[in-house]
Short mmCIF file of C-alpha atoms in Angstrom, two decimals:
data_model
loop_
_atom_site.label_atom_id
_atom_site.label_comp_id
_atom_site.label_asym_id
_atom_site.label_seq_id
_atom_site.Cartn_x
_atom_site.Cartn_y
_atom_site.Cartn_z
CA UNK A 50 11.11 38.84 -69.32
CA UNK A 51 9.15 39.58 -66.40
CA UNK A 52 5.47 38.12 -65.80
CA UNK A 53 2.30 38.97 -63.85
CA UNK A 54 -0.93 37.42 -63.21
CA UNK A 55 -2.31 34.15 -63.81
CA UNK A 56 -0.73 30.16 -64.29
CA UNK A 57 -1.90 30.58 -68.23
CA UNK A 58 0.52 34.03 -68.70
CA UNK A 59 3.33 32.14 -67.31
CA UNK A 60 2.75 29.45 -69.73
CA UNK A 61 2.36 32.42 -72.32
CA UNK A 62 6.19 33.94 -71.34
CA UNK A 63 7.94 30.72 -71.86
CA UNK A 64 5.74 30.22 -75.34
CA UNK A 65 7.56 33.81 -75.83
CA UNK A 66 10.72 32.67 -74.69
CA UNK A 67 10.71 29.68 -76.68
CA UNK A 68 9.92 32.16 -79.91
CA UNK A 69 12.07 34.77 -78.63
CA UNK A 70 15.12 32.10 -78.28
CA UNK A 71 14.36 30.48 -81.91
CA UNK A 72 14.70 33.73 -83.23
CA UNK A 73 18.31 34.74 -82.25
CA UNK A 74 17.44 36.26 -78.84
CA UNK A 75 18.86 35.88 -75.63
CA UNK A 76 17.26 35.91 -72.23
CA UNK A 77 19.13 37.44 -68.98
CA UNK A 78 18.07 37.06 -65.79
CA UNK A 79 19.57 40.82 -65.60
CA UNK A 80 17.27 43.56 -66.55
CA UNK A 81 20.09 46.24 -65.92
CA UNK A 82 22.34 44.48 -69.04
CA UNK A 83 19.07 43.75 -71.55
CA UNK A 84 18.88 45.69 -74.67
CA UNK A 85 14.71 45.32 -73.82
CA UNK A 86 12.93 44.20 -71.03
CA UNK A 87 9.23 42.28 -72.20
CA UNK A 88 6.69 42.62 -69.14
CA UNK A 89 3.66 40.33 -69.61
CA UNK A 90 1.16 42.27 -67.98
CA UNK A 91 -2.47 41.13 -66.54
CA UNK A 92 -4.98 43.39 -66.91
CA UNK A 93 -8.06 40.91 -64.98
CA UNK A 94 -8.80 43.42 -62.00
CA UNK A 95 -7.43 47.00 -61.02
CA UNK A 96 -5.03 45.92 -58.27
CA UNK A 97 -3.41 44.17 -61.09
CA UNK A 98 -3.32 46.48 -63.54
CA UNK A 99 -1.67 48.62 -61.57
CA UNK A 100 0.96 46.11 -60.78
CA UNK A 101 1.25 45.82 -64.31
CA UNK A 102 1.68 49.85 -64.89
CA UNK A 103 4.01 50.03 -61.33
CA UNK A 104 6.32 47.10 -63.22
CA UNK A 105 6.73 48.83 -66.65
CA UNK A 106 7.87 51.79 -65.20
CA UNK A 107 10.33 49.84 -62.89
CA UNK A 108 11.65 48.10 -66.37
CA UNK A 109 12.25 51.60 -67.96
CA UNK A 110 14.04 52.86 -65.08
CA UNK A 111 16.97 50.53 -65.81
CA UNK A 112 17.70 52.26 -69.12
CA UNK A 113 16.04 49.14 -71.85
CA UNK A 114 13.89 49.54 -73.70
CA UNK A 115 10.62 48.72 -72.38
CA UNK A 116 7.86 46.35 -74.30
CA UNK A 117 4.33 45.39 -73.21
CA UNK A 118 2.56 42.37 -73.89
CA UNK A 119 -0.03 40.10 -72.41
CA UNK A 120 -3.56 40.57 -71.15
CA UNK A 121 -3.53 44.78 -70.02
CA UNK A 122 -1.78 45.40 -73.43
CA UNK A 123 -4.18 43.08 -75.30
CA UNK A 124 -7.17 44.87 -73.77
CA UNK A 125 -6.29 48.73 -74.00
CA UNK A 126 -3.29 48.53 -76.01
CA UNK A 127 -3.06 52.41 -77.59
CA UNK A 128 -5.01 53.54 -75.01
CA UNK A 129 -2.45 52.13 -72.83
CA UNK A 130 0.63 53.43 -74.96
CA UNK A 131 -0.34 56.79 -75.31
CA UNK A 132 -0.78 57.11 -71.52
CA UNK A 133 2.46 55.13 -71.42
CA UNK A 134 5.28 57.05 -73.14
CA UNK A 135 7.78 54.81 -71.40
CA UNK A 136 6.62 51.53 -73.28
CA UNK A 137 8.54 51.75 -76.64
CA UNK A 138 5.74 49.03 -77.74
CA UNK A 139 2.30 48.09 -76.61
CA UNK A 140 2.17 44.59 -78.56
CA UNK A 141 -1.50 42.29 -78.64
CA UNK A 142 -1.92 38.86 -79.15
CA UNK A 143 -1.44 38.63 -82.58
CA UNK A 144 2.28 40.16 -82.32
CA UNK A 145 3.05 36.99 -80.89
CA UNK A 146 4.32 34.63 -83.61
CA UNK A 147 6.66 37.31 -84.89
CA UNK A 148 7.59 38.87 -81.43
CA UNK A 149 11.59 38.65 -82.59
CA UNK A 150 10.82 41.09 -85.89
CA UNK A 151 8.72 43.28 -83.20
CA UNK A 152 11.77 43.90 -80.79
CA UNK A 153 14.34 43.86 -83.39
CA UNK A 154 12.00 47.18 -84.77
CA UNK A 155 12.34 48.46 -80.77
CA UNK A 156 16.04 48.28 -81.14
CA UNK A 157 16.45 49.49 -84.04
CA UNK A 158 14.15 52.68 -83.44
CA UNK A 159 11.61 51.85 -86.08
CA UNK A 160 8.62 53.04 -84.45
CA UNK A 161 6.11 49.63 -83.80
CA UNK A 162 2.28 50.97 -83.80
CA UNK A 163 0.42 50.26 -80.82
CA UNK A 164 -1.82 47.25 -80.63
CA UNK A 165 -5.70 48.20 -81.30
CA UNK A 166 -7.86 46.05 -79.17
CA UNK A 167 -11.16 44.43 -80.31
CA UNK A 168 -13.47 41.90 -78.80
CA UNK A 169 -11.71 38.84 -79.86
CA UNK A 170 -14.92 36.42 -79.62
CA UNK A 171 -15.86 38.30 -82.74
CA UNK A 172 -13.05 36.97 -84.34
CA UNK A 173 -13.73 33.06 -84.21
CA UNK A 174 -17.15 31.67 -85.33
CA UNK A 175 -19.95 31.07 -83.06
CA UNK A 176 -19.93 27.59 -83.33
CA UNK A 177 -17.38 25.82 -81.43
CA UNK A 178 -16.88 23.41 -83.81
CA UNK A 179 -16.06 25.28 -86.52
CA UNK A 180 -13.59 27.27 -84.97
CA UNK A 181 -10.59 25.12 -85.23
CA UNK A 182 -10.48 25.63 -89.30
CA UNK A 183 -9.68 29.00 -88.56
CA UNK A 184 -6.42 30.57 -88.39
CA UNK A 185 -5.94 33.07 -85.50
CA UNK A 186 -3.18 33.69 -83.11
CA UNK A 187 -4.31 32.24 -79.95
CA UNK A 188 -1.45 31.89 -77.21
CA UNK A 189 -0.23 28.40 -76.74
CA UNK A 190 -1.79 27.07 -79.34
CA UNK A 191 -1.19 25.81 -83.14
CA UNK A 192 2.86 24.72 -82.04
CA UNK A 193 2.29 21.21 -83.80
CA UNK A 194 4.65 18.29 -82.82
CA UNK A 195 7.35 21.27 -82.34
CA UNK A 196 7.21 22.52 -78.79
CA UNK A 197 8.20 26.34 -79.43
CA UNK A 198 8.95 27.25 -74.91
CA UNK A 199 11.45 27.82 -72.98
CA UNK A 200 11.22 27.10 -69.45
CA UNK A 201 11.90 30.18 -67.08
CA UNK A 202 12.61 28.02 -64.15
CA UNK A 203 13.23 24.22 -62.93
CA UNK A 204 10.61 24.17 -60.98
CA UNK A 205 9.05 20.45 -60.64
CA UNK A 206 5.49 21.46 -61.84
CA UNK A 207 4.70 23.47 -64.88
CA UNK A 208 1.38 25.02 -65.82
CA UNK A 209 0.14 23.15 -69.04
CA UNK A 210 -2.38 25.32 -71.23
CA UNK A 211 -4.99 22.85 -72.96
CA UNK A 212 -7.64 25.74 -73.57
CA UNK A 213 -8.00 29.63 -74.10
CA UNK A 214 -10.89 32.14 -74.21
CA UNK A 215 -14.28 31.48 -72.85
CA UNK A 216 -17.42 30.96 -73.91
CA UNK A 217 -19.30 32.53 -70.63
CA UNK A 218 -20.61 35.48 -70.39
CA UNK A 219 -20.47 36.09 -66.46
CA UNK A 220 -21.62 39.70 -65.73
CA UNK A 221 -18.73 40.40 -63.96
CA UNK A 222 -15.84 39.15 -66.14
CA UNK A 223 -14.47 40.83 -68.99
CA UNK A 224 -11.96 38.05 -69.84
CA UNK A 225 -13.46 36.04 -73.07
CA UNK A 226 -13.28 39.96 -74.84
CA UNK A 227 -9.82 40.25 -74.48
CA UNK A 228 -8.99 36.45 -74.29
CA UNK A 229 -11.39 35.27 -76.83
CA UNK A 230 -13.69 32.56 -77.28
CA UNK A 231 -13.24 28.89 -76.37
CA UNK A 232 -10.49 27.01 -78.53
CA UNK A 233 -9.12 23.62 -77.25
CA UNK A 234 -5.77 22.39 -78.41
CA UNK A 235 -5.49 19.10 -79.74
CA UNK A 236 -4.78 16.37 -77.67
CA UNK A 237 -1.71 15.53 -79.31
CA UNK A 238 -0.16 18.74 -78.94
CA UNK A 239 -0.86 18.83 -75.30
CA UNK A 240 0.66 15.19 -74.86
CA UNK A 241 3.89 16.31 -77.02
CA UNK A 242 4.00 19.37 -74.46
CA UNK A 243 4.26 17.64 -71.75
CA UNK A 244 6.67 14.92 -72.65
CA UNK A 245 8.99 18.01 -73.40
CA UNK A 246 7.96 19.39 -69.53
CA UNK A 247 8.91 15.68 -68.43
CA UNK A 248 11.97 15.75 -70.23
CA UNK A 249 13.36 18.87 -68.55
CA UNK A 250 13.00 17.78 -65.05
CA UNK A 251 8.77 18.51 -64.91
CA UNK A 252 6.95 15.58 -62.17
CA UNK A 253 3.86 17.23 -61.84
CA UNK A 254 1.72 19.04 -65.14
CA UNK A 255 -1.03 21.85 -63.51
CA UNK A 256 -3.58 21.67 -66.48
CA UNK A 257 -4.61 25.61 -66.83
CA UNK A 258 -7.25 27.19 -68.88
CA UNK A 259 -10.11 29.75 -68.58
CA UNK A 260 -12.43 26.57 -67.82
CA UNK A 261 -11.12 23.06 -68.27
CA UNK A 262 -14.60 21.77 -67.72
CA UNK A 263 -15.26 22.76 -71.45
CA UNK A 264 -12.55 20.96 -73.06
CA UNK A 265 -12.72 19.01 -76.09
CA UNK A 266 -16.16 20.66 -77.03
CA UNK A 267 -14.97 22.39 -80.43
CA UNK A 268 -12.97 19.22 -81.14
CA UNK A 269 -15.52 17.12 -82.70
CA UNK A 270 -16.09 13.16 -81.82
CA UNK A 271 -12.94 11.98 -82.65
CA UNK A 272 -10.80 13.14 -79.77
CA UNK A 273 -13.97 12.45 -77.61
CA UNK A 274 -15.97 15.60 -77.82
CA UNK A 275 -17.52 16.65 -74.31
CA UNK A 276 -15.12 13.58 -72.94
CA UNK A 277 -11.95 14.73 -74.31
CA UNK A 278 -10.67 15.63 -71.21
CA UNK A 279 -11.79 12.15 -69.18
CA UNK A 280 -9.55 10.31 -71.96
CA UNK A 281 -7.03 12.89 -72.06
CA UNK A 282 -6.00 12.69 -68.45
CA UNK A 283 -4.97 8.74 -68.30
CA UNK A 284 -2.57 9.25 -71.40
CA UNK A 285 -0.99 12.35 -69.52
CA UNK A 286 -1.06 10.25 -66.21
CA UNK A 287 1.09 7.96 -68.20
CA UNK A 288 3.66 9.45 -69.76
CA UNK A 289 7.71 8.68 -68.61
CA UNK A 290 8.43 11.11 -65.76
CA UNK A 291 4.99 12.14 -64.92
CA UNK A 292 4.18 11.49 -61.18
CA UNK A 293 1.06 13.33 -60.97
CA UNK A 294 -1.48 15.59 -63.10
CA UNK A 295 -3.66 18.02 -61.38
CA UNK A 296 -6.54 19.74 -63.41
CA UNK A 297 -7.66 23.67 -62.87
CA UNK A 298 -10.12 25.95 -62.73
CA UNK A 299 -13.83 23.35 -63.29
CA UNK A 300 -17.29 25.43 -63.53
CA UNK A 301 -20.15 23.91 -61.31
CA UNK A 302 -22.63 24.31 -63.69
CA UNK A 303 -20.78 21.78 -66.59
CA UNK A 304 -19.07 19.45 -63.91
CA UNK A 305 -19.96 15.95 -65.31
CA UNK A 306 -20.01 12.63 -63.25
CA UNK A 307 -17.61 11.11 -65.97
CA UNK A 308 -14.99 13.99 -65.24
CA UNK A 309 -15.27 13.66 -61.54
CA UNK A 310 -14.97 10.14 -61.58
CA UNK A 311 -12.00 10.27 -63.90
CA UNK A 312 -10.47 12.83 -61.87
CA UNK A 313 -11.10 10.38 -58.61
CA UNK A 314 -10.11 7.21 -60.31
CA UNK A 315 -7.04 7.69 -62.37
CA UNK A 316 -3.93 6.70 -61.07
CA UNK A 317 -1.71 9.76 -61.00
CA UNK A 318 -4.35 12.38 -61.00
CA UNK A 319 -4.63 14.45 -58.06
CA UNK A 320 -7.84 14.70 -56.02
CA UNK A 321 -8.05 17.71 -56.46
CA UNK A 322 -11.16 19.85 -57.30
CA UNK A 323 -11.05 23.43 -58.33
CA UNK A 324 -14.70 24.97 -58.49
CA UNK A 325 -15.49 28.04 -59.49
CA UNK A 326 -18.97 28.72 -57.16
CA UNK A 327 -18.05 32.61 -57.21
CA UNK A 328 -21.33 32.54 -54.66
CA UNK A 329 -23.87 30.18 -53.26
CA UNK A 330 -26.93 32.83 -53.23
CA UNK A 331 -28.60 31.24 -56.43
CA UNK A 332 -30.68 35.12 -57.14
CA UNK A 333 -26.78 36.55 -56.70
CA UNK A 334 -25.41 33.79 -58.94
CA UNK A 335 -28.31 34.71 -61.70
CA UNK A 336 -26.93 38.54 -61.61
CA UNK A 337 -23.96 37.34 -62.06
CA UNK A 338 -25.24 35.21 -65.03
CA UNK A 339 -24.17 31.96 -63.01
CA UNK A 340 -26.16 28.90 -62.36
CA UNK A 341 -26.25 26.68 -59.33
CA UNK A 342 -26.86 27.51 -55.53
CA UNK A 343 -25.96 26.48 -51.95
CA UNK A 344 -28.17 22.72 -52.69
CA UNK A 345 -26.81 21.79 -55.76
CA UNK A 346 -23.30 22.96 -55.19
CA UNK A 347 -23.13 21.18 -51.71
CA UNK A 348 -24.53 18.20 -53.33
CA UNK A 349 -21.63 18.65 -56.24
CA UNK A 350 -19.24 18.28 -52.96
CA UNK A 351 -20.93 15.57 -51.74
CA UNK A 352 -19.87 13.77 -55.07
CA UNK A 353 -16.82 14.62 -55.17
CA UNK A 354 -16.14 13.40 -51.42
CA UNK A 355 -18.03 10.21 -51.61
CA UNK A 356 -15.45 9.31 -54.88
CA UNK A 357 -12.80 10.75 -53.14
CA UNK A 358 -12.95 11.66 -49.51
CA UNK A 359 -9.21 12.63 -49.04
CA UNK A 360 -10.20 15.17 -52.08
CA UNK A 361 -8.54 19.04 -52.03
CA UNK A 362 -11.41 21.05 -52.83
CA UNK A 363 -10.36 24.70 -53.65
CA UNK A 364 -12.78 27.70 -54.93
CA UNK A 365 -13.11 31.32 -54.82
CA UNK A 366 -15.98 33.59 -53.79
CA UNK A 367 -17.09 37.18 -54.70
CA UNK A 368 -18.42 39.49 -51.75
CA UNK A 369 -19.93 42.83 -52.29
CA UNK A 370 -21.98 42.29 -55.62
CA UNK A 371 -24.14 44.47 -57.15
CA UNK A 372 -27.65 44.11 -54.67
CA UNK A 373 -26.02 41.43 -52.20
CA UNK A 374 -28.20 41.88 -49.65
CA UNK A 375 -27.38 40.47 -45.37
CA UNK A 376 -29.46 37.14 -46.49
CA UNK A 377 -27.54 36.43 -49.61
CA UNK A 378 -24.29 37.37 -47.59
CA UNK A 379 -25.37 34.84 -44.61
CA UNK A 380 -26.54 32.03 -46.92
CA UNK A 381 -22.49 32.19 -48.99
CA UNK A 382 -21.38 31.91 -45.17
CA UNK A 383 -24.06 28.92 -44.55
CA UNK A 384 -22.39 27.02 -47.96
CA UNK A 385 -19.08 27.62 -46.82
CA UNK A 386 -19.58 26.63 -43.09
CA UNK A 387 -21.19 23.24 -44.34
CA UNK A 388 -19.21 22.30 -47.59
CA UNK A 389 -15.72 22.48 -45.60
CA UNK A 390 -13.41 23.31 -48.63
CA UNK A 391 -9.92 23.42 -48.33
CA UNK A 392 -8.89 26.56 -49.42
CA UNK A 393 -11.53 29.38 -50.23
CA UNK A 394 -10.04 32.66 -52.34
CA UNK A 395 -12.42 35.83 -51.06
CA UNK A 396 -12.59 38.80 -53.71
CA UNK A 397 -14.57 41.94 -53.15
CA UNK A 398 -16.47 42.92 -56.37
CA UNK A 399 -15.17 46.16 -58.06
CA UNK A 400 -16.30 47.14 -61.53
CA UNK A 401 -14.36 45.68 -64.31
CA UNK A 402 -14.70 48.09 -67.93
CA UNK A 403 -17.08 46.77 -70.26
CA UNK A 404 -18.70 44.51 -67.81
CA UNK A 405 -22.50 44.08 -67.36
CA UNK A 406 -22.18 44.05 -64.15
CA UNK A 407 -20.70 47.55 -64.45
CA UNK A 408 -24.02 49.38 -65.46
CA UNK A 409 -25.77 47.09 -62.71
CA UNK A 410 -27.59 49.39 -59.96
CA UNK A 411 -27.28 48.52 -56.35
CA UNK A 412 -24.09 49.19 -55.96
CA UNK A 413 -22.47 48.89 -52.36
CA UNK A 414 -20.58 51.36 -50.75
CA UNK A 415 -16.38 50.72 -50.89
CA UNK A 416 -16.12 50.08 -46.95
CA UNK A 417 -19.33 48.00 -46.92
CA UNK A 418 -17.43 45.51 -49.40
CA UNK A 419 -14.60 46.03 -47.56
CA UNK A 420 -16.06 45.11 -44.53
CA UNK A 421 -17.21 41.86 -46.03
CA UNK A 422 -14.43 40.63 -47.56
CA UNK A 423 -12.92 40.81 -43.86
CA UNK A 424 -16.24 38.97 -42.46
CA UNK A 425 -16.00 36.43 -44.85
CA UNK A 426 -12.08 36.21 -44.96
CA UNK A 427 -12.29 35.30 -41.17
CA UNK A 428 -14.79 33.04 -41.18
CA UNK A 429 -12.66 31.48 -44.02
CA UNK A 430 -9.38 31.46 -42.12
CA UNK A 431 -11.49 29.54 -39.23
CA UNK A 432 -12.95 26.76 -41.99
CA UNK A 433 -9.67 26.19 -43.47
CA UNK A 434 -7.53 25.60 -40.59
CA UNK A 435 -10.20 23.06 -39.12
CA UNK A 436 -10.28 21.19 -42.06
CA UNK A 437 -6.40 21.42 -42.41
CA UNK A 438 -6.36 19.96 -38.57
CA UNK A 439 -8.41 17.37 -39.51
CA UNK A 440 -5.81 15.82 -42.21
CA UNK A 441 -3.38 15.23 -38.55
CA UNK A 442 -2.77 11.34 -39.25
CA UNK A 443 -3.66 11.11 -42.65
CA UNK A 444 -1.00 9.54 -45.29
CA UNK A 445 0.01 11.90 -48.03
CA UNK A 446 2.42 12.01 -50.82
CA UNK A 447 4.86 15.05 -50.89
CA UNK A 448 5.94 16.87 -53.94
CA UNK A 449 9.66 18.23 -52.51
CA UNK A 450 9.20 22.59 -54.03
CA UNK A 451 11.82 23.79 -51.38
CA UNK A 452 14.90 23.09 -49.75
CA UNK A 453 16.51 26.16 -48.50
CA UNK A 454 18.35 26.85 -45.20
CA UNK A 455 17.36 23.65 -43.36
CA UNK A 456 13.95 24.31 -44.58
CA UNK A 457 11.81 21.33 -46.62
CA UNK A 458 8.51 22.03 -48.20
CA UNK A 459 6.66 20.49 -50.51
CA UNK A 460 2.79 20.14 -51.78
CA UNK A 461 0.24 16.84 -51.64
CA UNK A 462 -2.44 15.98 -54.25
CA UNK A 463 -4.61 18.23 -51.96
CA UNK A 464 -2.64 21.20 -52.37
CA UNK A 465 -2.35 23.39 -55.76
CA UNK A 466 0.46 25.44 -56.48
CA UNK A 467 1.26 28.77 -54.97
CA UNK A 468 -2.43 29.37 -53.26
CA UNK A 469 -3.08 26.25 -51.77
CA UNK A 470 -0.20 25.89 -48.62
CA UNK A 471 2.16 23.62 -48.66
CA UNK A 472 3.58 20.50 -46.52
CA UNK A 473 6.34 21.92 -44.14
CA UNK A 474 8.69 18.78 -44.00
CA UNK A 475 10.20 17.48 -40.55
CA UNK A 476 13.57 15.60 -39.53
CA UNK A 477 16.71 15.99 -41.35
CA UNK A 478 16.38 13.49 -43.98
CA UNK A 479 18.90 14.43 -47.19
CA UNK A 480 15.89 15.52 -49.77
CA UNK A 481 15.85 16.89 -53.23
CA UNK A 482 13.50 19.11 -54.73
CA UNK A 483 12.01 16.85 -57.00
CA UNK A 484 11.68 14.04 -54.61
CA UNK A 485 8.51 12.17 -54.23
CA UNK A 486 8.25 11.66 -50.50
CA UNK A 487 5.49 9.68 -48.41
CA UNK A 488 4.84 10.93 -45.12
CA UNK A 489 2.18 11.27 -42.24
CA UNK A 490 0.29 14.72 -41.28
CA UNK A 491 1.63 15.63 -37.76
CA UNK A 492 0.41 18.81 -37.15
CA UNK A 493 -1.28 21.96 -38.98
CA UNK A 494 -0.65 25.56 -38.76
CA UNK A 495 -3.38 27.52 -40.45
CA UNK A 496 -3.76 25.75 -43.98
CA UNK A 497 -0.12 24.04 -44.06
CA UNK A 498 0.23 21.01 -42.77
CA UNK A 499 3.46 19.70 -40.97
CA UNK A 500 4.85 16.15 -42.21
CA UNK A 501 6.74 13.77 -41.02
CA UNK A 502 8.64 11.58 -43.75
CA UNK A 503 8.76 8.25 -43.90
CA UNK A 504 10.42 7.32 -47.30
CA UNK A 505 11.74 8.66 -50.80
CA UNK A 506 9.09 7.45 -53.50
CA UNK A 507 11.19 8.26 -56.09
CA UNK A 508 13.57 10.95 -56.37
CA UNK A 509 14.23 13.79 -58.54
CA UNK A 510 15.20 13.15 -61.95
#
């Protein structure tokens, strides 16, 4: 099984796993011996897409047969296999609960037809609250007490899905058709997920969903409606194993106080703040059909840092938009210069199929958004590694990732996984990934910060 893309479609292969083992199937590590090699595709922008495309045809060049699934397949699917020959299947999200039958067909030559894509908010009511009553495949959800994954790795963090789809309708984002409205899972299947993740070897859960800042709104007052996720977080905080929870991917515009503050306040939850601004220009944020601006937003950080001023503070911006004119561009540079986040993700707009924001006019030219994405991206790099020098003396607690070839690195609450940097540890003190180690900031280069232990917390399981 090979995966591309986001947190949530790694979650999404080891749901498949976890089916795909249940069922009688056995996962290699070797794509030369499989009888079928499953490629979980992302189809969010073109440079992944053709990632996606360049990996299929990789997988059928070792001789198996060849199936696609995840978020490229769920959006074109037989558009996709026709222009595709090598896929023996182009399989959607609703292939996934019998996924075993599906490659037993591939094997077996029975010809599988090709997945036909719809817009999948049509498929749940409009009503949030109504739409747990009704029974669609959604990935990662509907397991019950019965934890149907597989982990693909033993890594000491795991992605933990509490959400899917979105209810947004951002000009630029074609994710809720193809992902599908908003639908929490319960709290109780999220807390029986990640005992399981704490029982194989899991210290840290990374909460993932299309925007966490809407759980528990479809869930109705009993598992605490717009709240769900304050009183979620202590019971996940809790659990045996557990050192830390970190939460993903928060819009601005529905941030609450109570969510910050539980975020700031609860005792094994990172401080750590991922906002999606996507701009500070409020008339570029209203063409993308975003709220906020450079005020509000740098008040929003203000918040966060007066509740928590060792806080990580991550986001990602879009250059290049549809109409962004020099003043828009300079007052996204003003926000960044004054709010001082940690790590800052800088995307230049392309059209995305189906998008409003694709029939927009004003269109820049390719090198113009080019050009800004490198203005931006070095103004960025500048930001970043100031406020990473200005952690140099500052306590933090370590995560141990890595320990390869004399080398030690880990991540602090600051840091999220993968796109964050990491804490490059000193000395030659005998650690474990796993290990929870304390240890003072010594030094910085660009957003990683060099640390010096001083003792083992608690060590790997």
């Amino acid at each position: 099984m090979l995966t591309l893309g986001c947190a949530r479609n790694e979650v999404d292969s080891e749901e498949l796993a976890g089916r795909l083992a249940d069922g009688g199937w056995q996962l290699t590590q070797d794509a030369e011996g499989a009888d079928v090699v499953v490629v979980n595709t992302c189809g969010f922008v073109e440079s992944a897409k053709k990632d996606s495309v360049d990996t299929l045809l990789q997988a059928a060049d070792t001789g198996a047969k060849v199936v696609a699934v995840g978020c490229m397949a769920e959006r074109y699917g037989a558009e996709l296999a026709e222009s595709l020959p090598e896929a023996a299947a182009v399989l959607g999200f609703d292939h996934y609960p019998t996924l075993g039958e599906r490659l037993d067909d591939v094997v077996a030559g029975r010809a599988v037809a090709a997945h036909t894509p719809t817009d999948r908010r049509t498929l749940l009511p409009i009503s949030p609250v109504q739409r747990p009553a009704v029974d669609l495949a959604v990935p990662g959800h509907g397991w019950g007490p019965r934890v149907l994954r597989k982990r693909l790795d033993d890594a000491p963090v795991a992605a933990l899905k509490i959400a899917s789809g979105c209810d947004r309708r951002c000009s630029f984002c074609a994710i809720p058709s193809f992902r599908g409205a908003f639908v929490s899972r319960p709290p109780e299947e999220i807390l029986a997920e990640a005992a399981w993740l704490a029982g194989q070897g899991v210290r840290e859960l990374f909460l993932v969903s299309e925007n966490s800042t809407s759980y528990g709104k479809d869930l109705g007052r009993e598992h605490g409606g717009p709240e769900a996720l304050e009183r979620l977080l202590p019971r996940l905080a809790a659990l045996d194993g557990v050192e830390r929870v970190r939460v993903s991917y928060l819009q601005p515009a529905e941030t609450r106080p109570g969510l910050l503050r539980a975020i700031a306040g609860t005792e094994g939850v990172a401080n750590y703040f991922d906002m999606s601004f996507q701009h500070a220009s409020s008339t570029v944020l209203r063409r993308m059909r975003r709220f906020g601006g450079t005020e509000s937003f740098l008040a929003l950080v203000e918040q966060i840092r007066e509740l928590a001023p060792d806080a990580g503070i991550r986001s990602n911006v879009i250059v290049g938009f549809p109409g962004e004119t020099e003043d828009e561009l300079a007052e996204l540079e003003h926000f960044l210069t004054e709010a001082r986040l940690d790590v800052v993700g800088v995307f230049g707009y392309s059209d995305e199929d189906g998008t409003e924001a694709e029939r927009l006019g004003g269109k820049l030219d390719e090198d113009e958004v080019a050009e800004r994405v490198t203005r931006v991206s070095d103004l960025v790099e500048q930001l970043t590694t100031q406020r990473a020098e200005d952690r140099i003396g500052d306590e933090v607690l370590v995560l141990v990732e890595r320990v390869e070839e004399g080398e030690r690195a880990g991540r602090a609450a600051h840091q999220g996984p993968e796109v964050d940097g990491e804490c490059l540890l000193t000395g030659d003190q005998d650690l474990a990934v796993g290990d929870l180690v304390r240890g003072k900031v010594v030094g910085s280069e660009g957003v990683d910060l060099v640390v010096a232990p001083a003792e083992v917390v608690k060590g790997s399981p």
